[in-house]
Amino acid sequence: MGKREDHKAATRREIQLATLDLLETAGADATTVARIAERAGISERTFFRYYDSKESAAVPGQSELLDTLLARELVPGASPAEILRELIDVCRAQFAYEVEQVEFKRISRLLLHEPRLLQAVFRQEQHLVNTLGSALEERGLLPGMQAQLVAELIACTWRVAWQCFARQESAGRSSNPAELFEQAVQNLAEITAPKAFGR
Amino acid sequence: MGKREDHKAATRREIQLATLDLLETAGADATTVARIAERAGISERTFFRYYDSKESAAVPGQSELLDTLLARELVPGASPAEILRELIDVCRAQFAYEVEQVEFKRISRLLLHEPRLLQAVFRQEQHLVNTLGSALEERGLLPGMQAQLVAELIACTWRVAWQCFARQESAGRSSNPAELFEQAVQNLAEITAPKAFGR
DNA sequence: GAAAATACTGTCACAGACTGACAGATCTTG
DNA sequence: CAAGATCTGTCAGTCTGTGACAGTATTTTC
């Protein structure tokens, strides 16, 4: 409902775009909150009412992924492996979707060269891991450590797939995202295969 | 070579201790660089010649672990699983060692309640993962994605073990660190077991 | 449709994090 | 001990991030 919501969403978007533009054209050092605000047509003070730092204005939230993961109904009796498998399936779909978004490649390119931005992504991931881990535990699906581990493995797989994708993109080779994600999952299963790894 | 090195090491240590003291007694908000510097008997400017932020003055570096991991000789023909296993063994030993250090519990307690400090730890871990991943790839031990994945799994296991340890400590129950780490490794192998997880 | 409650924004003021430049003190080396 | 390298403090400055307040726009209520 309403004019207010629309305006907020528009401002939020303006800020994000202004930030990306500046990062690309002027570089990370020259991208100050003052210049972002100016370009977005708002005051510096208002910027901080939308984002708590310029880094978080540049990187996308992972709230969609998190919501999708939390929405997945899981049967109480399932083994950790089964739960991980289900959740990985959710990620696979989401990854293929997000990778096609307009801003995705722009942001990826920036992230590869700006450690400070990467930090903001990790902050998002930390939140996702914590929330998901706690949810798995509180719903009685998994005991503490396993819940934590499953959540970490989700984030881990996502990160590896993303990083490979971003690197290949920046090297010119464009690759099939779904296939890449699948490969990450396969490797994960192989590397930790009990016959060679466990005891 | 002598006096200068000693003095630097001493100052570095003083800063770290001053930071921990302040964090514990005054809380994170009241812990400013100015107060740390004052307590350590140095100028504010000098603080930044030792640490690049107050967060990194509080959290320990992971350079020891990284060095140990990099020093491990690995046979070129080994499978990813074997390599992971070898490196995990290194971690197991290091974990049992570090957990006994004097500052470890103090820092752990702080980390559980101060997200900003936790961020500094992740920065360290990111560095470890990157360096280790690159090393594994450059030495021709593993192809890119697998190298990355192995490095991530190392960090992931470490993090989970540490977090469980810290939580149990803060809840009063003191637990055997080696056993806890072992349990994390076991769970990792189990959760990703191909029979239930792979296809 | 006006008035009251609510939400958004800009201006101002400020504390804290960090950095470059320079000068003086301290250590190392031949 | 003298020359050179290294460390430190002072100063001055930019940038981030936040609280307080007043004015404006929107929604709600009657």
PDB file of N, CA and C in Angstrom, chain A residues 83-163:
ATOM      1  N   ILE A  83      18.914 -33.613   4.525  1.00  0.00           N
ATOM      2  CA  ILE A  83      18.557 -32.203   4.701  1.00  0.00           C
ATOM      3  C   ILE A  83      19.479 -31.317   3.871  1.00  0.00           C
ATOM      4  N   LEU A  84      20.762 -31.597   3.957  1.00  0.00           N
ATOM      5  CA  LEU A  84      21.718 -30.824   3.165  1.00  0.00           C
ATOM      6  C   LEU A  84      21.373 -30.909   1.688  1.00  0.00           C
ATOM      7  N   ARG A  85      21.040 -32.091   1.259  1.00  0.00           N
ATOM      8  CA  ARG A  85      20.710 -32.313  -0.141  1.00  0.00           C
ATOM      9  C   ARG A  85      19.502 -31.485  -0.574  1.00  0.00           C
ATOM     10  N   GLU A  86      18.487 -31.487   0.248  1.00  0.00           N
ATOM     11  CA  GLU A  86      17.284 -30.705  -0.042  1.00  0.00           C
ATOM     12  C   GLU A  86      17.607 -29.219  -0.154  1.00  0.00           C
ATOM     13  N   LEU A  87      18.381 -28.752   0.810  1.00  0.00           N
ATOM     14  CA  LEU A  87      18.675 -27.324   0.845  1.00  0.00           C
ATOM     15  C   LEU A  87      19.592 -26.921  -0.306  1.00  0.00           C
ATOM     16  N   ILE A  88      20.481 -27.830  -0.656  1.00  0.00           N
ATOM     17  CA  ILE A  88      21.364 -27.557  -1.793  1.00  0.00           C
ATOM     18  C   ILE A  88      20.544 -27.428  -3.068  1.00  0.00           C
ATOM     19  N   ASP A  89      19.490 -28.223  -3.152  1.00  0.00           N
ATOM     20  CA  ASP A  89      18.607 -28.126  -4.317  1.00  0.00           C
ATOM     21  C   ASP A  89      17.989 -26.731  -4.411  1.00  0.00           C
ATOM     22  N   VAL A  90      17.589 -26.219  -3.261  1.00  0.00           N
ATOM     23  CA  VAL A  90      17.042 -24.868  -3.228  1.00  0.00           C
ATOM     24  C   VAL A  90      18.082 -23.877  -3.749  1.00  0.00           C
ATOM     25  N   CYS A  91      19.312 -24.034  -3.274  1.00  0.00           N
ATOM     26  CA  CYS A  91      20.389 -23.127  -3.679  1.00  0.00           C
ATOM     27  C   CYS A  91      20.652 -23.205  -5.181  1.00  0.00           C
ATOM     28  N   ARG A  92      20.636 -24.400  -5.695  1.00  0.00           N
ATOM     29  CA  ARG A  92      20.910 -24.600  -7.116  1.00  0.00           C
ATOM     30  C   ARG A  92      19.981 -23.733  -7.964  1.00  0.00           C
ATOM     31  N   ALA A  93      18.694 -23.824  -7.628  1.00  0.00           N
ATOM     32  CA  ALA A  93      17.709 -23.043  -8.370  1.00  0.00           C
ATOM     33  C   ALA A  93      17.940 -21.545  -8.185  1.00  0.00           C
ATOM     34  N   GLN A  94      18.130 -21.163  -6.949  1.00  0.00           N
ATOM     35  CA  GLN A  94      18.317 -19.747  -6.643  1.00  0.00           C
ATOM     36  C   GLN A  94      19.573 -19.200  -7.317  1.00  0.00           C
ATOM     37  N   PHE A  95      20.607 -19.987  -7.341  1.00  0.00           N
ATOM     38  CA  PHE A  95      21.868 -19.559  -7.955  1.00  0.00           C
ATOM     39  C   PHE A  95      21.674 -19.297  -9.440  1.00  0.00           C
ATOM     40  N   ALA A  96      21.042 -20.230 -10.093  1.00  0.00           N
ATOM     41  CA  ALA A  96      20.797 -20.085 -11.527  1.00  0.00           C
ATOM     42  C   ALA A  96      19.968 -18.836 -11.807  1.00  0.00           C
ATOM     43  N   TYR A  97      19.066 -18.537 -10.874  1.00  0.00           N
ATOM     44  CA  TYR A  97      18.231 -17.347 -11.047  1.00  0.00           C
ATOM     45  C   TYR A  97      19.027 -16.061 -10.819  1.00  0.00           C
ATOM     46  N   GLU A  98      19.703 -16.000  -9.692  1.00  0.00           N
ATOM     47  CA  GLU A  98      20.383 -14.756  -9.316  1.00  0.00           C
ATOM     48  C   GLU A  98      21.484 -14.377 -10.290  1.00  0.00           C
ATOM     49  N   VAL A  99      22.104 -15.387 -10.820  1.00  0.00           N
ATOM     50  CA  VAL A  99      23.232 -15.178 -11.708  1.00  0.00           C
ATOM     51  C   VAL A  99      22.812 -14.451 -12.985  1.00  0.00           C
ATOM     52  N   GLU A 100      21.535 -14.524 -13.265  1.00  0.00           N
ATOM     53  CA  GLU A 100      21.036 -13.885 -14.482  1.00  0.00           C
ATOM     54  C   GLU A 100      20.591 -12.447 -14.246  1.00  0.00           C
ATOM     55  N   GLN A 101      20.541 -12.037 -12.991  1.00  0.00           N
ATOM     56  CA  GLN A 101      20.104 -10.677 -12.685  1.00  0.00           C
ATOM     57  C   GLN A 101      21.051  -9.650 -13.308  1.00  0.00           C
ATOM     58  N   VAL A 102      20.490  -8.493 -13.594  1.00  0.00           N
ATOM     59  CA  VAL A 102      21.254  -7.461 -14.301  1.00  0.00           C
ATOM     60  C   VAL A 102      22.510  -7.048 -13.533  1.00  0.00           C
ATOM     61  N   GLU A 103      22.344  -6.792 -12.237  1.00  0.00           N
ATOM     62  CA  GLU A 103      23.455  -6.249 -11.465  1.00  0.00           C
ATOM     63  C   GLU A 103      24.511  -7.298 -11.113  1.00  0.00           C
ATOM     64  N   PHE A 104      24.154  -8.538 -11.266  1.00  0.00           N
ATOM     65  CA  PHE A 104      25.024  -9.588 -10.740  1.00  0.00           C
ATOM     66  C   PHE A 104      26.460  -9.499 -11.267  1.00  0.00           C
ATOM     67  N   LYS A 105      26.586  -9.357 -12.555  1.00  0.00           N
ATOM     68  CA  LYS A 105      27.933  -9.336 -13.134  1.00  0.00           C
ATOM     69  C   LYS A 105      28.700  -8.078 -12.766  1.00  0.00           C
ATOM     70  N   ARG A 106      27.967  -6.957 -12.733  1.00  0.00           N
ATOM     71  CA  ARG A 106      28.619  -5.708 -12.331  1.00  0.00           C
ATOM     72  C   ARG A 106      29.228  -5.870 -10.948  1.00  0.00           C
ATOM     73  N   ILE A 107      28.404  -6.372 -10.038  1.00  0.00           N
ATOM     74  CA  ILE A 107      28.852  -6.509  -8.652  1.00  0.00           C
ATOM     75  C   ILE A 107      29.979  -7.529  -8.543  1.00  0.00           C
ATOM     76  N   SER A 108      29.846  -8.625  -9.250  1.00  0.00           N
ATOM     77  CA  SER A 108      30.887  -9.654  -9.201  1.00  0.00           C
ATOM     78  C   SER A 108      32.238  -9.094  -9.589  1.00  0.00           C
ATOM     79  N   ARG A 109      32.234  -8.326 -10.656  1.00  0.00           N
ATOM     80  CA  ARG A 109      33.488  -7.744 -11.123  1.00  0.00           C
ATOM     81  C   ARG A 109      34.112  -6.886 -10.028  1.00  0.00           C
ATOM     82  N   LEU A 110      33.289  -6.097  -9.379  1.00  0.00           N
ATOM     83  CA  LEU A 110      33.788  -5.217  -8.324  1.00  0.00           C
ATOM     84  C   LEU A 110      34.331  -6.020  -7.144  1.00  0.00           C
ATOM     85  N   LEU A 111      33.591  -7.046  -6.782  1.00  0.00           N
ATOM     86  CA  LEU A 111      33.966  -7.830  -5.601  1.00  0.00           C
ATOM     87  C   LEU A 111      35.336  -8.476  -5.744  1.00  0.00           C
ATOM     88  N   LEU A 112      35.649  -8.876  -6.944  1.00  0.00           N
ATOM     89  CA  LEU A 112      36.925  -9.566  -7.156  1.00  0.00           C
ATOM     90  C   LEU A 112      38.125  -8.688  -6.813  1.00  0.00           C
ATOM     91  N   HIS A 113      37.932  -7.377  -6.904  1.00  0.00           N
ATOM     92  CA  HIS A 113      39.090  -6.498  -6.724  1.00  0.00           C
ATOM     93  C   HIS A 113      38.999  -5.605  -5.500  1.00  0.00           C
ATOM     94  N   GLU A 114      37.891  -5.676  -4.796  1.00  0.00           N
ATOM     95  CA  GLU A 114      37.730  -4.798  -3.636  1.00  0.00           C
ATOM     96  C   GLU A 114      37.467  -5.615  -2.375  1.00  0.00           C
ATOM     97  N   PRO A 115      38.494  -5.873  -1.616  1.00  0.00           N
ATOM     98  CA  PRO A 115      38.361  -6.681  -0.404  1.00  0.00           C
ATOM     99  C   PRO A 115      37.316  -6.141   0.560  1.00  0.00           C
ATOM    100  N   ARG A 116      37.188  -4.842   0.612  1.00  0.00           N
ATOM    101  CA  ARG A 116      36.241  -4.258   1.559  1.00  0.00           C
ATOM    102  C   ARG A 116      34.809  -4.608   1.193  1.00  0.00           C
ATOM    103  N   LEU A 117      34.546  -4.666  -0.092  1.00  0.00           N
ATOM    104  CA  LEU A 117      33.213  -5.063  -0.521  1.00  0.00           C
ATOM    105  C   LEU A 117      32.961  -6.531  -0.195  1.00  0.00           C
ATOM    106  N   LEU A 118      33.984  -7.319  -0.430  1.00  0.00           N
ATOM    107  CA  LEU A 118      33.868  -8.749  -0.155  1.00  0.00           C
ATOM    108  C   LEU A 118      33.495  -8.980   1.305  1.00  0.00           C
ATOM    109  N   GLN A 119      34.064  -8.160   2.170  1.00  0.00           N
ATOM    110  CA  GLN A 119      33.750  -8.259   3.587  1.00  0.00           C
ATOM    111  C   GLN A 119      32.251  -8.097   3.845  1.00  0.00           C
ATOM    112  N   ALA A 120      31.657  -7.181   3.110  1.00  0.00           N
ATOM    113  CA  ALA A 120      30.222  -6.954   3.276  1.00  0.00           C
ATOM    114  C   ALA A 120      29.424  -8.201   2.884  1.00  0.00           C
ATOM    115  N   VAL A 121      29.906  -8.883   1.866  1.00  0.00           N
ATOM    116  CA  VAL A 121      29.238 -10.116   1.456  1.00  0.00           C
ATOM    117  C   VAL A 121      29.338 -11.155   2.562  1.00  0.00           C
ATOM    118  N   PHE A 122      30.509 -11.245   3.148  1.00  0.00           N
ATOM    119  CA  PHE A 122      30.693 -12.221   4.219  1.00  0.00           C
ATOM    120  C   PHE A 122      29.786 -11.917   5.394  1.00  0.00           C
ATOM    121  N   ARG A 123      29.545 -10.646   5.613  1.00  0.00           N
ATOM    122  CA  ARG A 123      28.653 -10.286   6.694  1.00  0.00           C
ATOM    123  C   ARG A 123      27.260 -10.825   6.415  1.00  0.00           C
ATOM    124  N   GLN A 124      26.834 -10.679   5.177  1.00  0.00           N
ATOM    125  CA  GLN A 124      25.542 -11.245   4.774  1.00  0.00           C
ATOM    126  C   GLN A 124      25.538 -12.750   4.995  1.00  0.00           C
ATOM    127  N   GLU A 125      26.602 -13.388   4.552  1.00  0.00           N
ATOM    128  CA  GLU A 125      26.663 -14.845   4.646  1.00  0.00           C
ATOM    129  C   GLU A 125      26.658 -15.301   6.096  1.00  0.00           C
ATOM    130  N   GLN A 126      27.357 -14.564   6.920  1.00  0.00           N
ATOM    131  CA  GLN A 126      27.384 -14.901   8.335  1.00  0.00           C
ATOM    132  C   GLN A 126      25.962 -14.883   8.905  1.00  0.00           C
ATOM    133  N   HIS A 127      25.234 -13.877   8.530  1.00  0.00           N
ATOM    134  CA  HIS A 127      23.849 -13.775   8.980  1.00  0.00           C
ATOM    135  C   HIS A 127      23.029 -14.959   8.494  1.00  0.00           C
ATOM    136  N   LEU A 128      23.218 -15.308   7.231  1.00  0.00           N
ATOM    137  CA  LEU A 128      22.485 -16.438   6.673  1.00  0.00           C
ATOM    138  C   LEU A 128      22.821 -17.735   7.410  1.00  0.00           C
ATOM    139  N   VAL A 129      24.092 -17.958   7.614  1.00  0.00           N
ATOM    140  CA  VAL A 129      24.518 -19.182   8.289  1.00  0.00           C
ATOM    141  C   VAL A 129      23.955 -19.256   9.698  1.00  0.00           C
ATOM    142  N   ASN A 130      24.040 -18.145  10.414  1.00  0.00           N
ATOM    143  CA  ASN A 130      23.530 -18.131  11.782  1.00  0.00           C
ATOM    144  C   ASN A 130      22.039 -18.409  11.832  1.00  0.00           C
ATOM    145  N   THR A 131      21.308 -17.689  11.011  1.00  0.00           N
ATOM    146  CA  THR A 131      19.859 -17.835  11.018  1.00  0.00           C
ATOM    147  C   THR A 131      19.452 -19.244  10.616  1.00  0.00           C
ATOM    148  N   LEU A 132      20.032 -19.715   9.540  1.00  0.00           N
ATOM    149  CA  LEU A 132      19.677 -21.049   9.060  1.00  0.00           C
ATOM    150  C   LEU A 132      20.069 -22.124  10.076  1.00  0.00           C
ATOM    151  N   GLY A 133      21.253 -22.003  10.609  1.00  0.00           N
ATOM    152  CA  GLY A 133      21.722 -22.963  11.601  1.00  0.00           C
ATOM    153  C   GLY A 133      20.807 -23.007  12.812  1.00  0.00           C
ATOM    154  N   SER A 134      20.474 -21.833  13.323  1.00  0.00           N
ATOM    155  CA  SER A 134      19.582 -21.770  14.478  1.00  0.00           C
ATOM    156  C   SER A 134      18.221 -22.357  14.156  1.00  0.00           C
ATOM    157  N   ALA A 135      17.718 -22.041  12.973  1.00  0.00           N
ATOM    158  CA  ALA A 135      16.400 -22.542  12.574  1.00  0.00           C
ATOM    159  C   ALA A 135      16.390 -24.063  12.540  1.00  0.00           C
ATOM    160  N   LEU A 136      17.410 -24.642  11.952  1.00  0.00           N
ATOM    161  CA  LEU A 136      17.480 -26.100  11.857  1.00  0.00           C
ATOM    162  C   LEU A 136      17.500 -26.733  13.244  1.00  0.00           C
ATOM    163  N   GLU A 137      18.207 -26.070  14.139  1.00  0.00           N
ATOM    164  CA  GLU A 137      18.316 -26.613  15.493  1.00  0.00           C
ATOM    165  C   GLU A 137      17.005 -26.448  16.255  1.00  0.00           C
ATOM    166  N   GLU A 138      16.444 -25.247  16.183  1.00  0.00           N
ATOM    167  CA  GLU A 138      15.245 -24.959  16.969  1.00  0.00           C
ATOM    168  C   GLU A 138      14.032 -25.762  16.511  1.00  0.00           C
ATOM    169  N   ARG A 139      14.016 -26.082  15.241  1.00  0.00           N
ATOM    170  CA  ARG A 139      12.889 -26.880  14.757  1.00  0.00           C
ATOM    171  C   ARG A 139      13.066 -28.363  15.073  1.00  0.00           C
ATOM    172  N   GLY A 140      14.125 -28.647  15.767  1.00  0.00           N
ATOM    173  CA  GLY A 140      14.356 -30.022  16.153  1.00  0.00           C
ATOM    174  C   GLY A 140      14.763 -30.925  15.004  1.00  0.00           C
ATOM    175  N   LEU A 141      15.265 -30.326  13.952  1.00  0.00           N
ATOM    176  CA  LEU A 141      15.652 -31.129  12.788  1.00  0.00           C
ATOM    177  C   LEU A 141      17.033 -31.744  12.957  1.00  0.00           C
ATOM    178  N   LEU A 142      17.908 -30.980  13.587  1.00  0.00           N
ATOM    179  CA  LEU A 142      19.283 -31.463  13.758  1.00  0.00           C
ATOM    180  C   LEU A 142      19.846 -30.954  15.082  1.00  0.00           C
ATOM    181  N   PRO A 143      20.735 -31.723  15.688  1.00  0.00           N
ATOM    182  CA  PRO A 143      21.426 -31.237  16.881  1.00  0.00           C
ATOM    183  C   PRO A 143      22.398 -30.117  16.503  1.00  0.00           C
ATOM    184  N   GLY A 144      22.773 -29.335  17.503  1.00  0.00           N
ATOM    185  CA  GLY A 144      23.543 -28.112  17.310  1.00  0.00           C
ATOM    186  C   GLY A 144      24.659 -28.146  16.296  1.00  0.00           C
ATOM    187  N   MET A 145      25.623 -28.998  16.515  1.00  0.00           N
ATOM    188  CA  MET A 145      26.799 -28.968  15.661  1.00  0.00           C
ATOM    189  C   MET A 145      26.463 -29.331  14.220  1.00  0.00           C
ATOM    190  N   GLN A 146      25.611 -30.303  14.047  1.00  0.00           N
ATOM    191  CA  GLN A 146      25.256 -30.701  12.687  1.00  0.00           C
ATOM    192  C   GLN A 146      24.467 -29.614  11.977  1.00  0.00           C
ATOM    193  N   ALA A 147      23.595 -28.953  12.710  1.00  0.00           N
ATOM    194  CA  ALA A 147      22.830 -27.853  12.123  1.00  0.00           C
ATOM    195  C   ALA A 147      23.780 -26.769  11.624  1.00  0.00           C
ATOM    196  N   GLN A 148      24.703 -26.419  12.503  1.00  0.00           N
ATOM    197  CA  GLN A 148      25.718 -25.422  12.176  1.00  0.00           C
ATOM    198  C   GLN A 148      26.498 -25.832  10.936  1.00  0.00           C
ATOM    199  N   LEU A 149      26.899 -27.073  10.919  1.00  0.00           N
ATOM    200  CA  LEU A 149      27.738 -27.575   9.836  1.00  0.00           C
ATOM    201  C   LEU A 149      26.992 -27.569   8.502  1.00  0.00           C
ATOM    202  N   VAL A 150      25.747 -27.982   8.539  1.00  0.00           N
ATOM    203  CA  VAL A 150      24.938 -27.965   7.315  1.00  0.00           C
ATOM    204  C   VAL A 150      24.835 -26.543   6.775  1.00  0.00           C
ATOM    205  N   ALA A 151      24.554 -25.605   7.681  1.00  0.00           N
ATOM    206  CA  ALA A 151      24.433 -24.206   7.258  1.00  0.00           C
ATOM    207  C   ALA A 151      25.748 -23.707   6.660  1.00  0.00           C
ATOM    208  N   GLU A 152      26.841 -24.062   7.288  1.00  0.00           N
ATOM    209  CA  GLU A 152      28.151 -23.641   6.789  1.00  0.00           C
ATOM    210  C   GLU A 152      28.429 -24.234   5.415  1.00  0.00           C
ATOM    211  N   LEU A 153      28.053 -25.476   5.229  1.00  0.00           N
ATOM    212  CA  LEU A 153      28.320 -26.140   3.951  1.00  0.00           C
ATOM    213  C   LEU A 153      27.508 -25.513   2.823  1.00  0.00           C
ATOM    214  N   ILE A 154      26.295 -25.103   3.158  1.00  0.00           N
ATOM    215  CA  ILE A 154      25.480 -24.381   2.185  1.00  0.00           C
ATOM    216  C   ILE A 154      26.218 -23.134   1.698  1.00  0.00           C
ATOM    217  N   ALA A 155      26.622 -22.328   2.667  1.00  0.00           N
ATOM    218  CA  ALA A 155      27.299 -21.071   2.337  1.00  0.00           C
ATOM    219  C   ALA A 155      28.594 -21.341   1.582  1.00  0.00           C
ATOM    220  N   CYS A 156      29.285 -22.351   2.022  1.00  0.00           N
ATOM    221  CA  CYS A 156      30.565 -22.743   1.435  1.00  0.00           C
ATOM    222  C   CYS A 156      30.403 -23.099  -0.042  1.00  0.00           C
ATOM    223  N   THR A 157      29.431 -23.915  -0.332  1.00  0.00           N
ATOM    224  CA  THR A 157      29.182 -24.326  -1.710  1.00  0.00           C
ATOM    225  C   THR A 157      28.814 -23.129  -2.576  1.00  0.00           C
ATOM    226  N   TRP A 158      27.925 -22.337  -2.058  1.00  0.00           N
ATOM    227  CA  TRP A 158      27.503 -21.139  -2.766  1.00  0.00           C
ATOM    228  C   TRP A 158      28.699 -20.257  -3.101  1.00  0.00           C
ATOM    229  N   ARG A 159      29.532 -20.044  -2.104  1.00  0.00           N
ATOM    230  CA  ARG A 159      30.690 -19.168  -2.261  1.00  0.00           C
ATOM    231  C   ARG A 159      31.634 -19.691  -3.323  1.00  0.00           C
ATOM    232  N   VAL A 160      31.913 -20.973  -3.272  1.00  0.00           N
ATOM    233  CA  VAL A 160      32.840 -21.564  -4.241  1.00  0.00           C
ATOM    234  C   VAL A 160      32.277 -21.460  -5.651  1.00  0.00           C
ATOM    235  N   ALA A 161      31.007 -21.796  -5.785  1.00  0.00           N
ATOM    236  CA  ALA A 161      30.386 -21.721  -7.109  1.00  0.00           C
ATOM    237  C   ALA A 161      30.428 -20.284  -7.618  1.00  0.00           C
ATOM    238  N   TRP A 162      30.084 -19.362  -6.745  1.00  0.00           N
ATOM    239  CA  TRP A 162      30.074 -17.971  -7.162  1.00  0.00           C
ATOM    240  C   TRP A 162      31.468 -17.511  -7.590  1.00  0.00           C
ATOM    241  N   GLN A 163      32.457 -17.880  -6.782  1.00  0.00           N
ATOM    242  CA  GLN A 163      33.798 -17.398  -7.057  1.00  0.00           C
ATOM    243  C   GLN A 163      34.325 -17.942  -8.384  1.00  0.00           C
TER     244      GLN A 163
END
